[in-house]
Coordinates of C-alpha atoms in Angstrom, one line a residue:
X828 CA 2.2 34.0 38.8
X829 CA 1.3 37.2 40.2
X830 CA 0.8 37.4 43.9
X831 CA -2.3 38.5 45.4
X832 CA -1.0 40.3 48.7
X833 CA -2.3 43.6 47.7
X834 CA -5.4 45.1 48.1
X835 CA -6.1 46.5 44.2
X836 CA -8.6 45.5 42.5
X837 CA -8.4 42.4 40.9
X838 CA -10.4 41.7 37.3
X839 CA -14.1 40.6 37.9
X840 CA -16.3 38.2 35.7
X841 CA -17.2 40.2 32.9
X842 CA -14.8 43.1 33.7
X843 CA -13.0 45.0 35.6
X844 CA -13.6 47.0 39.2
X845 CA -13.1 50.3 40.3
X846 CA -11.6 50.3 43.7
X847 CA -13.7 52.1 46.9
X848 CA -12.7 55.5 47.7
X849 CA -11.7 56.5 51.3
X850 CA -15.1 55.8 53.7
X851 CA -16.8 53.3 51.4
X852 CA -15.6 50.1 53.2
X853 CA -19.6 49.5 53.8
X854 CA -20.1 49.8 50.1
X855 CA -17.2 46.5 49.5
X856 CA -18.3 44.5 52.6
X857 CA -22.3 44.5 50.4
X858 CA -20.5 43.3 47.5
X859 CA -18.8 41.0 48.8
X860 CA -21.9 40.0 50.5
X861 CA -23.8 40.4 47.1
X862 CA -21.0 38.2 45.2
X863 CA -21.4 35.2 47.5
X864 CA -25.1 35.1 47.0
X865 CA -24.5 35.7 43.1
X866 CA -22.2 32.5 43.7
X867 CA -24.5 30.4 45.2
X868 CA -27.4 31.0 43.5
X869 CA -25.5 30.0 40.4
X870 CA -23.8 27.6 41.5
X871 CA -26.3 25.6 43.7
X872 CA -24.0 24.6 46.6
X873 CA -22.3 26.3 49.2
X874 CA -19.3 24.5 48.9
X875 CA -18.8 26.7 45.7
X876 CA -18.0 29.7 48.0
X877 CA -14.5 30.0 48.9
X878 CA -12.2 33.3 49.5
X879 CA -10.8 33.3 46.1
X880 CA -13.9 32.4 44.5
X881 CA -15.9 35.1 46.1
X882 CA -13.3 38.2 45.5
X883 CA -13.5 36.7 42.0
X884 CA -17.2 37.1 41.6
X885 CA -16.9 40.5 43.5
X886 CA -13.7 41.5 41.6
X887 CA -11.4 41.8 43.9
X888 CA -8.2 40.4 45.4
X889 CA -8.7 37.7 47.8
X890 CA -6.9 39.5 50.7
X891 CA -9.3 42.8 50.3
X892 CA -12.1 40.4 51.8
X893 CA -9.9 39.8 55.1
X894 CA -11.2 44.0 56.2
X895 CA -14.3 42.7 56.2
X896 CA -14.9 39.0 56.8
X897 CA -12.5 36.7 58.8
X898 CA -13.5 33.7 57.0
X899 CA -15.5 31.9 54.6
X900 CA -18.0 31.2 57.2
X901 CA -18.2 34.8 58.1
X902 CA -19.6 35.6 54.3
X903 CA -21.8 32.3 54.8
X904 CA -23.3 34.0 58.5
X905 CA -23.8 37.0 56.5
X906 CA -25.6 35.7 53.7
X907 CA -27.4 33.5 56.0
X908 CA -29.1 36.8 57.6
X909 CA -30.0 37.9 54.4
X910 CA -31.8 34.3 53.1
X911 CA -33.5 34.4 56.7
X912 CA -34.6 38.1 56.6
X913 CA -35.5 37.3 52.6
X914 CA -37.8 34.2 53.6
X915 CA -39.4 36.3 56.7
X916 CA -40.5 39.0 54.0
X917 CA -41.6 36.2 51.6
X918 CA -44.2 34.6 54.2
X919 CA -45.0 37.7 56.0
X920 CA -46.2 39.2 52.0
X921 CA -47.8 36.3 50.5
X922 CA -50.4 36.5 53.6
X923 CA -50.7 40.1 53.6
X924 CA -54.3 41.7 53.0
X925 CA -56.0 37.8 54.1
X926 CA -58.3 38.7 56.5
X927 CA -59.3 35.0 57.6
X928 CA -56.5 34.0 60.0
X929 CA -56.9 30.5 58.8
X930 CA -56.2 31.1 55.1
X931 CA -53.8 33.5 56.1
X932 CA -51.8 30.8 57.6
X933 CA -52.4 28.8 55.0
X934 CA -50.7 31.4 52.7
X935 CA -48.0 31.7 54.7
X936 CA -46.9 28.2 54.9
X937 CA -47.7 27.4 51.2
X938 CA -45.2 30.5 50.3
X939 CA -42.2 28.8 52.7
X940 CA -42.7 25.0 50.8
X941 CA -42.0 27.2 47.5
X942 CA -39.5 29.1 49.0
X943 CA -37.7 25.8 49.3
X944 CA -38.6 24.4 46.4
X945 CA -37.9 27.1 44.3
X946 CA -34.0 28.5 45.7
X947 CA -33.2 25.6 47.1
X948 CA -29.7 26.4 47.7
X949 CA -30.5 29.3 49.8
X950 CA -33.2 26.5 51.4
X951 CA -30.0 24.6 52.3
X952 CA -28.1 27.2 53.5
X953 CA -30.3 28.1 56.0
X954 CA -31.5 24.6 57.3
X955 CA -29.4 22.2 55.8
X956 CA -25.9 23.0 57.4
X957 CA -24.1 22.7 60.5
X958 CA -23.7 25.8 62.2
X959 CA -21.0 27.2 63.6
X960 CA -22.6 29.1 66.7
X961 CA -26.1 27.2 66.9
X962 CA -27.8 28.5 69.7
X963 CA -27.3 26.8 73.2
X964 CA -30.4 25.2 74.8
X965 CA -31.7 27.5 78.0
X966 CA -29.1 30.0 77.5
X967 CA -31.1 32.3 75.1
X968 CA -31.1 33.5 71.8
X969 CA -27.9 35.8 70.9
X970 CA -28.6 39.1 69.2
X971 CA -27.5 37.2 65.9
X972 CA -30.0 34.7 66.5
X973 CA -33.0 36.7 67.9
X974 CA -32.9 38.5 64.6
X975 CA -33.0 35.1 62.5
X976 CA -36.0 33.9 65.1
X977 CA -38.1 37.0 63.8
X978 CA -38.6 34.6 60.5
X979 CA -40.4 31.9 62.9
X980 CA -42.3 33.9 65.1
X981 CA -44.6 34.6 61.8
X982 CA -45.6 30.6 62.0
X983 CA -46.3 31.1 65.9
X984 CA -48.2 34.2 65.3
X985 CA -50.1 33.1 62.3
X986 CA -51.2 30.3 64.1
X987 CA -51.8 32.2 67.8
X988 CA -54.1 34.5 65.4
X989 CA -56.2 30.7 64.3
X990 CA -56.7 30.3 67.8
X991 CA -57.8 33.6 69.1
X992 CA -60.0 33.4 66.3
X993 CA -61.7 30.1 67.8
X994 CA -60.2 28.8 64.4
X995 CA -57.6 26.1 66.1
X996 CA -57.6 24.2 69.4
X997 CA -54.2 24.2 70.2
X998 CA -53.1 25.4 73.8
X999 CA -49.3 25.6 72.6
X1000 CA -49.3 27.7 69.4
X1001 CA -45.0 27.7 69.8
X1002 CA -45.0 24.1 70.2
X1003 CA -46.8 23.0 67.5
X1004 CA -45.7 26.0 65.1
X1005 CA -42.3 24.3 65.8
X1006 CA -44.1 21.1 65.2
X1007 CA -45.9 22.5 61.8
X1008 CA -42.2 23.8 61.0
X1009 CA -40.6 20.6 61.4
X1010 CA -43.4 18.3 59.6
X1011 CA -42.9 21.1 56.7
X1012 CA -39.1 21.5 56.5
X1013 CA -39.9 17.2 55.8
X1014 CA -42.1 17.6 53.1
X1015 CA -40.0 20.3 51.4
X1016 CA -36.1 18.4 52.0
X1017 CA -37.9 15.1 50.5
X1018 CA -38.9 16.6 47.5
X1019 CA -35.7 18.6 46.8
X1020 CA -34.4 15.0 47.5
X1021 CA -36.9 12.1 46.1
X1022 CA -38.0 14.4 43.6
X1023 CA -41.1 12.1 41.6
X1024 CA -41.8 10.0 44.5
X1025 CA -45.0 8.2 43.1
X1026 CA -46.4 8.8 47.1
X1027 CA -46.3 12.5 47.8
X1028 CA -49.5 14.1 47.1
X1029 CA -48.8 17.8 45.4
X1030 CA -46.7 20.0 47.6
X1031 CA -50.2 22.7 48.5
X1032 CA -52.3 19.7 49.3
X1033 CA -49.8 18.3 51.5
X1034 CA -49.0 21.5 53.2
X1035 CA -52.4 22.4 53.6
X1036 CA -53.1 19.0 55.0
X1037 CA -50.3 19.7 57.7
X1038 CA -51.7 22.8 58.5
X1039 CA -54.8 21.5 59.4
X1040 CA -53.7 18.4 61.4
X1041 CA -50.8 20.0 63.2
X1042 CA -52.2 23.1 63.8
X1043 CA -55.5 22.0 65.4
X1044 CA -57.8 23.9 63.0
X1045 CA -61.5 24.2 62.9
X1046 CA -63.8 24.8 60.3

């Protein structure tokens, strides 16, 4: 069997690679990057992404990935900032152009349930694994994490814009936006899990209903 200790190109799914010129080391670490997400989305689980099967996807030799990635969790943090930075833009655009602050927040929180419903591997990548460098309680976000926070400061703020609006009587819109989070990562993990449970109401009535209750809001 041939070895895989050099750094050409190895075949890819579907065909072959050309190999990076000189300076485009940015261009193979976004493939790379792109391959794992290919993987899981395809796949379903993480535990589909390995070294090999990732310079497969990407067409390359397993070694090649070492320039850029240490590990497998490496590729995992990366694609991690992409699914967090993907569901930020997803929240942030279905509640663009809503002038009511309450419907906006509404929006918002209806597009993250689908979000999880609908790619719910990248759902599980994000919330459903133990993390390698979870933040430490009172010592501050790193620059990693303050990045991946931007995606749940939308809930605070949506919420903070219900209550300057006289549109919510909560004195704590952090605490209960982590509250609202919570009650919703629930409702979206026990359908991906006890999918048909003759109990759960539709997913935008239930979210809508948590909205309301946790979030304090008033007619």
């Amino acid at each position: 069997m041939k070895s895989e200790s050099t750094d050409s190109a190895a075949p890819a799914r579907g065909g072959g690679r050309t190999r990076n010129r000189r300076g485009e080391g940015a261009l193979l670490r976004d493939e790379i990057v792109a391959a794992a997400e290919r993987l899981l989305e395809r796949e379903g689980d993480e535990e589909a992404l390995s070294l090999r099967s990732v310079a497969r996807e990407a067409g390359i030799s397993a070694p090649s990935i070492y320039t850029h990635f240490a590990d497998r969790e490496a590729i995992l943090d990366a694609v991690l900032d992409i699914a967090f930075e993907r569901l930020r833009r997803v929240v942030t655009e279905s509640s663009a152009g809503i002038a009511d602050p309450v419907e906006r927040l509404h929006a918002g929180c209806r597009a993250y349930a689908r979000f999880g419903i609908e790619e719910p591997a990248r759902y599980r990548v994000l919330f459903g694994r133990r993390r390698a460098d979870p933040p430490v309680p009172g010592a501050g976000l790193s620059a990693v994490w303050q990045r991946r926070h931007e995606a749940f400061m939308t809930l605070v703020e949506g919420l903070d814009g219900c209550v300057k609006a006289g549109r919510s009587g909560s004195t704590n819109p952090y605490a209960d936006a982590t509250t609202l989070w919570t009650s919703l990562h629930g409702a979206v993990t026990m359908r991906q899990f006890v999918p048909g449970f003759p109990g759960f109401p539709p997913l935008e009535r239930a979210v809508a209903d948590l909205v309301d209750r946790i979030g304090l809001i008033r007619p």
